[in-house]
Amino acid sequence: MRTPITEKINRLKIKRNAVILAHNYQEAEVQDLADFTGDSLELSRKAAQTQADVIVFCGVKFMAETAAILSPGKTVLIPDRHAGCPLSDMITAKQLIELKSKHPEAVVVCYVNSSAAVKAESDYCCTSANAVEIVNSIEPGKEIIFVPDQHLGRFVVEKTGRDMILWPGYCVTHAAITEDDVKQARAAHPGAIVMAHPDCTDPVKAICDQILSTGQMLKFALNSDAKSFITATETGIIHSLKKQNLGKEFFAASERAVCPNMKRITVEKVLWSLEDMNYKITVPEQIRIRAKNALDRMVAILPAK
Ligand code: 13P
């Protein structure tokens, strides 16, 4: 009889002293396999705190890179080396250096959806869950550059009243969700609460009920008395929402909101990753130290968890 794949993975996890972290956008089977699932911020925290020797990161490359920056000495693996993030590729360190040279006094805040080299050129990192708090912590009157997501950036400008210099990047998956999608979903599910990710476009955010990171969506749905919800974000979140909220209903605003990079990770690839110890994510030490400063400043502003 063949050994079920999850059993093989569990044996290898013990042998390698490995932990499996999965982002909320992963395939349902990958989320179910993981030791921890969460949003970018929660997974960064887990990566920094874990006692494991090996972190198998089921997400996209910038997330695995963040784990490698925070956990030197640990082996960080990504099960598919092509799981990139088009948003993070929309700005290079060279472009950021050029922008900084035009605004030498500016404080640079970068979304965690960025390369290690861009983080190294930034003063603060942030995630969608804490971008408002990070920007609010910056001395009033200071010029601020925010990269690379213009939609998250505009949301932060609106919430904080700070006038920031925005980079014109965007998440292709969130940009695919339209205002019409939300209106049609509302018509199909009257009374449902619409939760949109801050990476969504302005017209979508303008007609939603709540603007939340993926981790915040999970908390909101759990604590809400409402029985039905529409999500304007990557469809992978629906799995955890349903699992944690039996008796409540969840609908995707758009079935097109599927991140092809997140979906590159499969259960088989997680097994091969642990068997072959592939694909290792490493960050050159000079970049890692500077990038870690930006991440450490983010963590220092937030209440300890
Ligand atoms: P969260 O931090 O809300 O999980 O978002 C991750 C992401 O990549 C959004 O595009």
PDB file of C-alpha atoms and ligand atoms in Angstrom:
ATOM      1  CA  MET A   1       0.000   0.000   0.000  1.00  0.00           C
ATOM      2  CA  ARG A   2       1.271   3.478  -0.858  1.00  0.00           C
ATOM      3  CA  THR A   3       1.918   5.861   2.017  1.00  0.00           C
ATOM      4  CA  PRO A   4      -0.413   8.871   1.798  1.00  0.00           C
ATOM      5  CA  ILE A   5       1.455  11.992   0.795  1.00  0.00           C
ATOM      6  CA  THR A   6       0.571  13.897   3.982  1.00  0.00           C
ATOM      7  CA  GLU A   7       2.059  11.091   6.063  1.00  0.00           C
ATOM      8  CA  LYS A   8       5.308  11.314   4.077  1.00  0.00           C
ATOM      9  CA  ILE A   9       5.340  15.067   4.595  1.00  0.00           C
ATOM     10  CA  ASN A  10       4.759  14.696   8.338  1.00  0.00           C
ATOM     11  CA  ARG A  11       7.610  12.189   8.657  1.00  0.00           C
ATOM     12  CA  LEU A  12       9.976  14.446   6.752  1.00  0.00           C
ATOM     13  CA  LYS A  13       8.889  17.429   8.831  1.00  0.00           C
ATOM     14  CA  ILE A  14      10.030  15.602  11.970  1.00  0.00           C
ATOM     15  CA  LYS A  15      13.267  14.406  10.338  1.00  0.00           C
ATOM     16  CA  ARG A  16      14.189  17.909   9.150  1.00  0.00           C
ATOM     17  CA  ASN A  17      12.717  19.770  12.170  1.00  0.00           C
ATOM     18  CA  ALA A  18      10.663  21.772   9.694  1.00  0.00           C
ATOM     19  CA  VAL A  19       7.631  24.013   9.997  1.00  0.00           C
ATOM     20  CA  ILE A  20       5.188  24.675   7.154  1.00  0.00           C
ATOM     21  CA  LEU A  21       3.809  28.211   6.855  1.00  0.00           C
ATOM     22  CA  ALA A  22       1.032  28.945   4.362  1.00  0.00           C
ATOM     23  CA  HIS A  23      -0.494  32.223   3.256  1.00  0.00           C
ATOM     24  CA  ASN A  24      -4.290  32.636   3.281  1.00  0.00           C
ATOM     25  CA  TYR A  25      -4.286  32.618  -0.551  1.00  0.00           C
ATOM     26  CA  GLN A  26      -2.894  29.074  -0.845  1.00  0.00           C
ATOM     27  CA  GLU A  27      -4.862  26.131  -2.249  1.00  0.00           C
ATOM     28  CA  ALA A  28      -7.177  24.604   0.397  1.00  0.00           C
ATOM     29  CA  GLU A  29      -5.131  21.360   0.631  1.00  0.00           C
ATOM     30  CA  VAL A  30      -1.924  23.318   1.186  1.00  0.00           C
ATOM     31  CA  GLN A  31      -3.551  25.444   3.912  1.00  0.00           C
ATOM     32  CA  ASP A  32      -4.824  22.272   5.605  1.00  0.00           C
ATOM     33  CA  LEU A  33      -1.346  20.791   5.564  1.00  0.00           C
ATOM     34  CA  ALA A  34       0.358  23.808   7.117  1.00  0.00           C
ATOM     35  CA  ASP A  35       1.346  24.255  10.764  1.00  0.00           C
ATOM     36  CA  PHE A  36       0.325  27.916  10.529  1.00  0.00           C
ATOM     37  CA  THR A  37      -1.746  29.896   8.064  1.00  0.00           C
ATOM     38  CA  GLY A  38      -2.040  33.650   8.120  1.00  0.00           C
ATOM     39  CA  ASP A  39      -1.600  37.024   6.469  1.00  0.00           C
ATOM     40  CA  SER A  40       1.790  38.523   5.601  1.00  0.00           C
ATOM     41  CA  LEU A  41       2.260  40.065   9.036  1.00  0.00           C
ATOM     42  CA  GLU A  42       1.259  36.960  11.009  1.00  0.00           C
ATOM     43  CA  LEU A  43       3.525  34.753   8.887  1.00  0.00           C
ATOM     44  CA  SER A  44       6.488  37.151   9.282  1.00  0.00           C
ATOM     45  CA  ARG A  45       5.993  36.920  13.045  1.00  0.00           C
ATOM     46  CA  LYS A  46       5.834  33.113  12.942  1.00  0.00           C
ATOM     47  CA  ALA A  47       8.978  32.981  10.805  1.00  0.00           C
ATOM     48  CA  ALA A  48      10.823  35.192  13.294  1.00  0.00           C
ATOM     49  CA  GLN A  49       9.664  33.181  16.337  1.00  0.00           C
ATOM     50  CA  THR A  50       9.906  29.569  15.186  1.00  0.00           C
ATOM     51  CA  GLN A  51      12.363  27.147  16.772  1.00  0.00           C
ATOM     52  CA  ALA A  52      12.359  24.966  13.643  1.00  0.00           C
ATOM     53  CA  ASP A  53      15.532  24.588  11.565  1.00  0.00           C
ATOM     54  CA  VAL A  54      13.682  24.614   8.262  1.00  0.00           C
ATOM     55  CA  ILE A  55      10.798  26.857   7.161  1.00  0.00           C
ATOM     56  CA  VAL A  56       8.815  25.642   4.150  1.00  0.00           C
ATOM     57  CA  PHE A  57       7.108  28.788   2.934  1.00  0.00           C
ATOM     58  CA  CYS A  58       3.928  28.188   0.955  1.00  0.00           C
ATOM     59  CA  GLY A  59       3.399  31.610  -0.531  1.00  0.00           C
ATOM     60  CA  VAL A  60       5.231  33.827  -2.998  1.00  0.00           C
ATOM     61  CA  LYS A  61       8.912  34.657  -3.133  1.00  0.00           C
ATOM     62  CA  PHE A  62       8.903  37.985  -1.265  1.00  0.00           C
ATOM     63  CA  MET A  63       7.234  36.222   1.688  1.00  0.00           C
ATOM     64  CA  ALA A  64       9.897  33.491   1.793  1.00  0.00           C
ATOM     65  CA  GLU A  65      12.557  36.183   1.442  1.00  0.00           C
ATOM     66  CA  THR A  66      11.059  38.036   4.416  1.00  0.00           C
ATOM     67  CA  ALA A  67      11.337  34.825   6.452  1.00  0.00           C
ATOM     68  CA  ALA A  68      14.993  34.460   5.372  1.00  0.00           C
ATOM     69  CA  ILE A  69      15.709  38.094   6.338  1.00  0.00           C
ATOM     70  CA  LEU A  70      14.169  37.633   9.795  1.00  0.00           C
ATOM     71  CA  SER A  71      15.601  34.170  10.478  1.00  0.00           C
ATOM     72  CA  PRO A  72      19.280  33.997   9.552  1.00  0.00           C
ATOM     73  CA  GLY A  73      20.661  30.557  10.282  1.00  0.00           C
ATOM     74  CA  LYS A  74      17.415  28.852   9.296  1.00  0.00           C
ATOM     75  CA  THR A  75      16.895  27.171   5.964  1.00  0.00           C
ATOM     76  CA  VAL A  76      13.974  28.763   4.121  1.00  0.00           C
ATOM     77  CA  LEU A  77      12.468  26.756   1.275  1.00  0.00           C
ATOM     78  CA  ILE A  78       9.858  27.708  -1.312  1.00  0.00           C
ATOM     79  CA  PRO A  79       8.275  24.674  -3.010  1.00  0.00           C
ATOM     80  CA  ASP A  80       8.096  26.412  -6.433  1.00  0.00           C
ATOM     81  CA  ARG A  81      10.888  28.772  -7.373  1.00  0.00           C
ATOM     82  CA  HIS A  82       8.731  30.541  -9.974  1.00  0.00           C
ATOM     83  CA  ALA A  83       6.148  31.701  -7.423  1.00  0.00           C
ATOM     84  CA  GLY A  84       6.879  35.415  -7.821  1.00  0.00           C
ATOM     85  CA  CYS A  85       4.824  38.574  -7.250  1.00  0.00           C
ATOM     86  CA  PRO A  86       4.299  40.943 -10.212  1.00  0.00           C
ATOM     87  CA  LEU A  87       3.579  43.798  -7.765  1.00  0.00           C
ATOM     88  CA  SER A  88       6.919  43.361  -6.006  1.00  0.00           C
ATOM     89  CA  ASP A  89       8.644  43.335  -9.423  1.00  0.00           C
ATOM     90  CA  MET A  90       7.119  46.726 -10.297  1.00  0.00           C
ATOM     91  CA  ILE A  91       9.893  48.590  -8.500  1.00  0.00           C
ATOM     92  CA  THR A  92      13.627  47.853  -8.441  1.00  0.00           C
ATOM     93  CA  ALA A  93      16.158  49.072  -5.876  1.00  0.00           C
ATOM     94  CA  LYS A  94      17.707  51.248  -8.614  1.00  0.00           C
ATOM     95  CA  GLN A  95      14.378  52.961  -9.292  1.00  0.00           C
ATOM     96  CA  LEU A  96      13.844  53.548  -5.582  1.00  0.00           C
ATOM     97  CA  ILE A  97      17.359  55.009  -5.178  1.00  0.00           C
ATOM     98  CA  GLU A  98      16.598  57.387  -8.067  1.00  0.00           C
ATOM     99  CA  LEU A  99      13.304  58.461  -6.467  1.00  0.00           C
ATOM    100  CA  LYS A 100      15.022  58.961  -3.091  1.00  0.00           C
ATOM    101  CA  SER A 101      17.653  61.190  -4.736  1.00  0.00           C
ATOM    102  CA  LYS A 102      14.835  63.542  -5.799  1.00  0.00           C
ATOM    103  CA  HIS A 103      13.440  63.614  -2.230  1.00  0.00           C
ATOM    104  CA  PRO A 104      16.520  63.364   0.007  1.00  0.00           C
ATOM    105  CA  GLU A 105      14.600  64.236   3.196  1.00  0.00           C
ATOM    106  CA  ALA A 106      11.799  61.716   2.642  1.00  0.00           C
ATOM    107  CA  VAL A 107      11.120  58.708   4.866  1.00  0.00           C
ATOM    108  CA  VAL A 108      10.596  55.571   2.748  1.00  0.00           C
ATOM    109  CA  VAL A 109       7.835  53.102   3.631  1.00  0.00           C
ATOM    110  CA  CYS A 110       7.725  49.932   1.559  1.00  0.00           C
ATOM    111  CA  TYR A 111       4.935  47.410   1.408  1.00  0.00           C
ATOM    112  CA  VAL A 112       6.173  43.929   2.365  1.00  0.00           C
ATOM    113  CA  ASN A 113       5.256  42.941  -1.226  1.00  0.00           C
ATOM    114  CA  SER A 114       8.702  44.083  -2.392  1.00  0.00           C
ATOM    115  CA  SER A 115      12.134  42.550  -2.990  1.00  0.00           C
ATOM    116  CA  ALA A 116      14.771  42.319  -0.257  1.00  0.00           C
ATOM    117  CA  ALA A 117      16.829  44.893  -2.199  1.00  0.00           C
ATOM    118  CA  VAL A 118      13.920  47.392  -2.118  1.00  0.00           C
ATOM    119  CA  LYS A 119      13.380  46.735   1.599  1.00  0.00           C
ATOM    120  CA  ALA A 120      17.095  47.445   2.117  1.00  0.00           C
ATOM    121  CA  GLU A 121      16.573  50.926   0.601  1.00  0.00           C
ATOM    122  CA  SER A 122      13.566  51.627   2.864  1.00  0.00           C
ATOM    123  CA  ASP A 123      13.218  53.028   6.381  1.00  0.00           C
ATOM    124  CA  TYR A 124      10.077  51.115   7.313  1.00  0.00           C
ATOM    125  CA  CYS A 125       8.348  48.053   5.995  1.00  0.00           C
ATOM    126  CA  CYS A 126       4.586  47.596   6.381  1.00  0.00           C
ATOM    127  CA  THR A 127       1.879  45.101   5.514  1.00  0.00           C
ATOM    128  CA  SER A 128      -1.712  45.813   4.579  1.00  0.00           C
ATOM    129  CA  ALA A 129      -2.646  45.094   8.223  1.00  0.00           C
ATOM    130  CA  ASN A 130      -0.446  47.825   9.715  1.00  0.00           C
ATOM    131  CA  ALA A 131       0.342  50.355   6.957  1.00  0.00           C
ATOM    132  CA  VAL A 132      -1.886  53.014   8.579  1.00  0.00           C
ATOM    133  CA  GLU A 133      -0.229  52.613  12.014  1.00  0.00           C
ATOM    134  CA  ILE A 134       3.267  52.705  10.503  1.00  0.00           C
ATOM    135  CA  VAL A 135       2.582  55.919   8.572  1.00  0.00           C
ATOM    136  CA  ASN A 136       0.844  57.477  11.594  1.00  0.00           C
ATOM    137  CA  SER A 137       4.000  56.810  13.648  1.00  0.00           C
ATOM    138  CA  ILE A 138       6.133  58.968  11.349  1.00  0.00           C
ATOM    139  CA  GLU A 139       6.862  62.480  12.620  1.00  0.00           C
ATOM    140  CA  PRO A 140       4.234  64.937  11.273  1.00  0.00           C
ATOM    141  CA  GLY A 141       5.462  67.126   8.440  1.00  0.00           C
ATOM    142  CA  LYS A 142       8.018  64.559   7.192  1.00  0.00           C
ATOM    143  CA  GLU A 143       7.882  63.847   3.479  1.00  0.00           C
ATOM    144  CA  ILE A 144       6.949  60.172   2.857  1.00  0.00           C
ATOM    145  CA  ILE A 145       7.632  57.943  -0.150  1.00  0.00           C
ATOM    146  CA  PHE A 146       5.353  54.880  -0.286  1.00  0.00           C
ATOM    147  CA  VAL A 147       6.179  51.956  -2.617  1.00  0.00           C
ATOM    148  CA  PRO A 148       5.153  49.962  -4.596  1.00  0.00           C
ATOM    149  CA  ASP A 149       1.322  49.631  -4.304  1.00  0.00           C
ATOM    150  CA  GLN A 150      -0.554  52.797  -5.295  1.00  0.00           C
ATOM    151  CA  HIS A 151      -3.921  51.407  -4.141  1.00  0.00           C
ATOM    152  CA  LEU A 152      -2.759  50.552  -0.639  1.00  0.00           C
ATOM    153  CA  GLY A 153      -0.904  53.890  -0.683  1.00  0.00           C
ATOM    154  CA  ARG A 154      -4.052  55.891  -1.487  1.00  0.00           C
ATOM    155  CA  PHE A 155      -5.972  54.039   1.234  1.00  0.00           C
ATOM    156  CA  VAL A 156      -3.271  55.051   3.731  1.00  0.00           C
ATOM    157  CA  VAL A 157      -3.327  58.674   2.501  1.00  0.00           C
ATOM    158  CA  GLU A 158      -7.082  58.752   3.068  1.00  0.00           C
ATOM    159  CA  LYS A 159      -6.871  57.194   6.550  1.00  0.00           C
ATOM    160  CA  THR A 160      -3.914  59.235   7.826  1.00  0.00           C
ATOM    161  CA  GLY A 161      -4.360  62.538   5.990  1.00  0.00           C
ATOM    162  CA  ARG A 162      -0.627  62.355   5.107  1.00  0.00           C
ATOM    163  CA  ASP A 163       0.316  63.473   1.616  1.00  0.00           C
ATOM    164  CA  MET A 164       2.608  60.710   0.344  1.00  0.00           C
ATOM    165  CA  ILE A 165       4.617  60.249  -2.854  1.00  0.00           C
ATOM    166  CA  LEU A 166       3.147  57.057  -4.360  1.00  0.00           C
ATOM    167  CA  TRP A 167       4.742  54.591  -6.767  1.00  0.00           C
ATOM    168  CA  PRO A 168       2.319  53.456  -9.523  1.00  0.00           C
ATOM    169  CA  GLY A 169       2.511  49.703  -8.784  1.00  0.00           C
ATOM    170  CA  TYR A 170      -0.521  47.490  -8.301  1.00  0.00           C
ATOM    171  CA  CYS A 171      -1.495  43.883  -7.599  1.00  0.00           C
ATOM    172  CA  VAL A 172      -2.722  42.365 -10.873  1.00  0.00           C
ATOM    173  CA  THR A 173      -5.061  39.943  -9.079  1.00  0.00           C
ATOM    174  CA  HIS A 174      -6.796  42.650  -7.030  1.00  0.00           C
ATOM    175  CA  ALA A 175      -6.941  44.985 -10.033  1.00  0.00           C
ATOM    176  CA  ALA A 176      -8.976  42.306 -11.839  1.00  0.00           C
ATOM    177  CA  ILE A 177     -11.854  42.755  -9.355  1.00  0.00           C
ATOM    178  CA  THR A 178     -14.179  45.438 -10.743  1.00  0.00           C
ATOM    179  CA  GLU A 179     -16.866  47.676  -9.296  1.00  0.00           C
ATOM    180  CA  ASP A 180     -19.392  45.751 -11.461  1.00  0.00           C
ATOM    181  CA  ASP A 181     -18.241  42.454  -9.914  1.00  0.00           C
ATOM    182  CA  VAL A 182     -19.039  43.815  -6.456  1.00  0.00           C
ATOM    183  CA  LYS A 183     -22.409  45.216  -7.552  1.00  0.00           C
ATOM    184  CA  GLN A 184     -23.368  41.898  -9.174  1.00  0.00           C
ATOM    185  CA  ALA A 185     -22.277  39.936  -6.109  1.00  0.00           C
ATOM    186  CA  ARG A 186     -24.336  42.252  -3.866  1.00  0.00           C
ATOM    187  CA  ALA A 187     -27.384  41.772  -6.111  1.00  0.00           C
ATOM    188  CA  ALA A 188     -26.920  37.980  -5.998  1.00  0.00           C
ATOM    189  CA  HIS A 189     -26.450  37.942  -2.201  1.00  0.00           C
ATOM    190  CA  PRO A 190     -28.562  40.742  -0.719  1.00  0.00           C
ATOM    191  CA  GLY A 191     -27.549  41.760   2.785  1.00  0.00           C
ATOM    192  CA  ALA A 192     -24.066  40.215   2.550  1.00  0.00           C
ATOM    193  CA  ILE A 193     -21.207  42.282   4.014  1.00  0.00           C
ATOM    194  CA  VAL A 194     -18.552  43.180   1.440  1.00  0.00           C
ATOM    195  CA  MET A 195     -14.976  42.914   2.741  1.00  0.00           C
ATOM    196  CA  ALA A 196     -12.357  44.352   0.360  1.00  0.00           C
ATOM    197  CA  HIS A 197      -8.571  44.157   0.576  1.00  0.00           C
ATOM    198  CA  PRO A 198      -6.804  47.561   0.568  1.00  0.00           C
ATOM    199  CA  ASP A 199      -4.940  46.443  -2.603  1.00  0.00           C
ATOM    200  CA  CYS A 200      -8.285  46.736  -4.484  1.00  0.00           C
ATOM    201  CA  THR A 201      -8.894  49.722  -6.750  1.00  0.00           C
ATOM    202  CA  ASP A 202     -10.593  52.883  -5.416  1.00  0.00           C
ATOM    203  CA  PRO A 203     -14.010  52.244  -7.084  1.00  0.00           C
ATOM    204  CA  VAL A 204     -14.187  48.801  -5.424  1.00  0.00           C
ATOM    205  CA  LYS A 205     -13.147  50.132  -2.026  1.00  0.00           C
ATOM    206  CA  ALA A 206     -15.662  52.995  -2.333  1.00  0.00           C
ATOM    207  CA  ILE A 207     -18.625  50.582  -2.422  1.00  0.00           C
ATOM    208  CA  CYS A 208     -17.457  47.956   0.078  1.00  0.00           C
ATOM    209  CA  ASP A 209     -18.432  47.784   3.771  1.00  0.00           C
ATOM    210  CA  GLN A 210     -15.048  46.938   5.298  1.00  0.00           C
ATOM    211  CA  ILE A 211     -11.437  47.395   4.100  1.00  0.00           C
ATOM    212  CA  LEU A 212      -9.323  44.668   5.697  1.00  0.00           C
ATOM    213  CA  SER A 213      -6.143  42.609   5.300  1.00  0.00           C
ATOM    214  CA  THR A 214      -6.727  38.856   4.890  1.00  0.00           C
ATOM    215  CA  GLY A 215      -6.012  38.232   8.584  1.00  0.00           C
ATOM    216  CA  GLN A 216      -8.393  41.049   9.555  1.00  0.00           C
ATOM    217  CA  MET A 217     -11.113  39.544   7.302  1.00  0.00           C
ATOM    218  CA  LEU A 218     -10.852  36.277   9.219  1.00  0.00           C
ATOM    219  CA  LYS A 219     -11.174  38.056  12.578  1.00  0.00           C
ATOM    220  CA  PHE A 220     -14.003  40.287  11.366  1.00  0.00           C
ATOM    221  CA  ALA A 221     -16.078  37.371  10.016  1.00  0.00           C
ATOM    222  CA  LEU A 222     -15.547  35.382  13.216  1.00  0.00           C
ATOM    223  CA  ASN A 223     -16.735  38.236  15.443  1.00  0.00           C
ATOM    224  CA  SER A 224     -19.576  39.440  13.229  1.00  0.00           C
ATOM    225  CA  ASP A 225     -23.232  38.511  13.744  1.00  0.00           C
ATOM    226  CA  ALA A 226     -23.787  38.708   9.987  1.00  0.00           C
ATOM    227  CA  LYS A 227     -24.431  35.427   8.218  1.00  0.00           C
ATOM    228  CA  SER A 228     -23.169  36.153   4.728  1.00  0.00           C
ATOM    229  CA  PHE A 229     -20.085  37.882   3.324  1.00  0.00           C
ATOM    230  CA  ILE A 230     -18.605  38.792  -0.055  1.00  0.00           C
ATOM    231  CA  THR A 231     -14.812  38.920  -0.343  1.00  0.00           C
ATOM    232  CA  ALA A 232     -13.040  41.270  -2.748  1.00  0.00           C
ATOM    233  CA  THR A 233      -9.623  39.615  -2.611  1.00  0.00           C
ATOM    234  CA  GLU A 234      -7.867  36.449  -3.820  1.00  0.00           C
ATOM    235  CA  THR A 235     -10.320  33.541  -3.637  1.00  0.00           C
ATOM    236  CA  GLY A 236      -8.048  31.325  -1.464  1.00  0.00           C
ATOM    237  CA  ILE A 237      -9.254  33.175   1.652  1.00  0.00           C
ATOM    238  CA  ILE A 238     -12.720  31.598   1.277  1.00  0.00           C
ATOM    239  CA  HIS A 239     -11.367  28.230   2.449  1.00  0.00           C
ATOM    240  CA  SER A 240     -10.260  29.469   5.892  1.00  0.00           C
ATOM    241  CA  LEU A 241     -13.325  31.685   6.221  1.00  0.00           C
ATOM    242  CA  LYS A 242     -15.649  28.713   5.676  1.00  0.00           C
ATOM    243  CA  LYS A 243     -13.595  26.414   7.888  1.00  0.00           C
ATOM    244  CA  GLN A 244     -13.652  28.860  10.803  1.00  0.00           C
ATOM    245  CA  ASN A 245     -17.283  29.943  10.406  1.00  0.00           C
ATOM    246  CA  LEU A 246     -19.590  26.978  10.003  1.00  0.00           C
ATOM    247  CA  GLY A 247     -23.121  28.228   9.383  1.00  0.00           C
ATOM    248  CA  LYS A 248     -21.978  31.453   7.683  1.00  0.00           C
ATOM    249  CA  GLU A 249     -21.770  31.899   3.909  1.00  0.00           C
ATOM    250  CA  PHE A 250     -18.892  33.369   1.901  1.00  0.00           C
ATOM    251  CA  PHE A 251     -18.847  34.379  -1.755  1.00  0.00           C
ATOM    252  CA  ALA A 252     -16.022  35.689  -3.930  1.00  0.00           C
ATOM    253  CA  ALA A 253     -16.786  39.045  -5.579  1.00  0.00           C
ATOM    254  CA  SER A 254     -14.975  37.653  -8.600  1.00  0.00           C
ATOM    255  CA  GLU A 255     -13.961  34.086  -9.392  1.00  0.00           C
ATOM    256  CA  ARG A 256     -11.244  35.625 -11.601  1.00  0.00           C
ATOM    257  CA  ALA A 257      -9.379  36.846  -8.523  1.00  0.00           C
ATOM    258  CA  VAL A 258      -6.990  33.903  -8.486  1.00  0.00           C
ATOM    259  CA  CYS A 259      -3.271  34.609  -8.054  1.00  0.00           C
ATOM    260  CA  PRO A 260      -1.480  32.224 -10.446  1.00  0.00           C
ATOM    261  CA  ASN A 261       1.731  32.529  -8.450  1.00  0.00           C
ATOM    262  CA  MET A 262       0.162  31.590  -5.113  1.00  0.00           C
ATOM    263  CA  LYS A 263      -1.489  28.641  -6.824  1.00  0.00           C
ATOM    264  CA  ARG A 264       1.849  27.264  -8.102  1.00  0.00           C
ATOM    265  CA  ILE A 265       2.373  25.598  -4.715  1.00  0.00           C
ATOM    266  CA  THR A 266       0.858  22.116  -4.447  1.00  0.00           C
ATOM    267  CA  VAL A 267       0.956  19.373  -1.816  1.00  0.00           C
ATOM    268  CA  GLU A 268       3.277  17.318  -4.083  1.00  0.00           C
ATOM    269  CA  LYS A 269       5.684  20.245  -4.388  1.00  0.00           C
ATOM    270  CA  VAL A 270       5.727  20.610  -0.595  1.00  0.00           C
ATOM    271  CA  LEU A 271       6.770  16.949  -0.347  1.00  0.00           C
ATOM    272  CA  TRP A 272       9.495  17.316  -3.005  1.00  0.00           C
ATOM    273  CA  SER A 273      10.681  20.480  -1.298  1.00  0.00           C
ATOM    274  CA  LEU A 274      11.223  18.596   1.980  1.00  0.00           C
ATOM    275  CA  GLU A 275      12.739  15.568   0.210  1.00  0.00           C
ATOM    276  CA  ASP A 276      15.260  17.523  -1.852  1.00  0.00           C
ATOM    277  CA  MET A 277      15.586  20.608   0.407  1.00  0.00           C
ATOM    278  CA  ASN A 278      14.623  22.801  -2.548  1.00  0.00           C
ATOM    279  CA  TYR A 279      14.346  25.699  -3.367  1.00  0.00           C
ATOM    280  CA  LYS A 280      16.515  27.540  -0.856  1.00  0.00           C
ATOM    281  CA  ILE A 281      15.862  31.252  -0.484  1.00  0.00           C
ATOM    282  CA  THR A 282      18.924  33.238   0.505  1.00  0.00           C
ATOM    283  CA  VAL A 283      19.538  36.967   0.766  1.00  0.00           C
ATOM    284  CA  PRO A 284      23.067  38.452   0.514  1.00  0.00           C
ATOM    285  CA  GLU A 285      24.151  39.512   4.028  1.00  0.00           C
ATOM    286  CA  GLN A 286      24.692  43.255   3.225  1.00  0.00           C
ATOM    287  CA  ILE A 287      21.138  43.433   1.847  1.00  0.00           C
ATOM    288  CA  ARG A 288      19.660  41.224   4.575  1.00  0.00           C
ATOM    289  CA  ILE A 289      20.922  43.433   7.412  1.00  0.00           C
ATOM    290  CA  ARG A 290      19.551  46.634   5.855  1.00  0.00           C
ATOM    291  CA  ALA A 291      16.254  44.996   4.900  1.00  0.00           C
ATOM    292  CA  LYS A 292      15.929  43.612   8.428  1.00  0.00           C
ATOM    293  CA  ASN A 293      16.204  47.156   9.834  1.00  0.00           C
ATOM    294  CA  ALA A 294      13.076  48.148   7.888  1.00  0.00           C
ATOM    295  CA  LEU A 295      11.237  45.028   9.098  1.00  0.00           C
ATOM    296  CA  ASP A 296      12.440  45.482  12.708  1.00  0.00           C
ATOM    297  CA  ARG A 297      11.195  49.095  12.713  1.00  0.00           C
ATOM    298  CA  MET A 298       7.795  47.804  11.594  1.00  0.00           C
ATOM    299  CA  VAL A 299       7.654  45.208  14.367  1.00  0.00           C
ATOM    300  CA  ALA A 300       8.848  47.732  16.996  1.00  0.00           C
ATOM    301  CA  ILE A 301       5.849  50.004  16.338  1.00  0.00           C
ATOM    302  CA  LEU A 302       3.300  47.261  16.797  1.00  0.00           C
ATOM    303  CA  PRO A 303       2.090  45.874  20.106  1.00  0.00           C
ATOM    304  CA  ALA A 304       3.895  42.614  20.984  1.00  0.00           C
ATOM    305  CA  LYS A 305       2.041  39.420  20.146  1.00  0.00           C
TER     306      LYS A 305
HETATM  307  P1  13P B   1      -2.243  40.153   3.430  1.00  0.00           P
HETATM  308  O1  13P B   1      -1.080  40.685   4.176  1.00  0.00           O
HETATM  309  O2  13P B   1      -3.516  40.868   3.698  1.00  0.00           O
HETATM  310  O3  13P B   1      -2.380  38.686   3.631  1.00  0.00           O
HETATM  311  O4  13P B   1      -2.008  40.418   1.868  1.00  0.00           O
HETATM  312  C1  13P B   1      -1.043  39.738   1.153  1.00  0.00           C
HETATM  313  C2  13P B   1      -0.987  40.123  -0.260  1.00  0.00           C
HETATM  314  O5  13P B   1      -0.084  39.709  -0.947  1.00  0.00           O
HETATM  315  C3  13P B   1      -2.007  41.004  -0.821  1.00  0.00           C
HETATM  316  O6  13P B   1      -1.860  41.108  -2.200  1.00  0.00           O
END
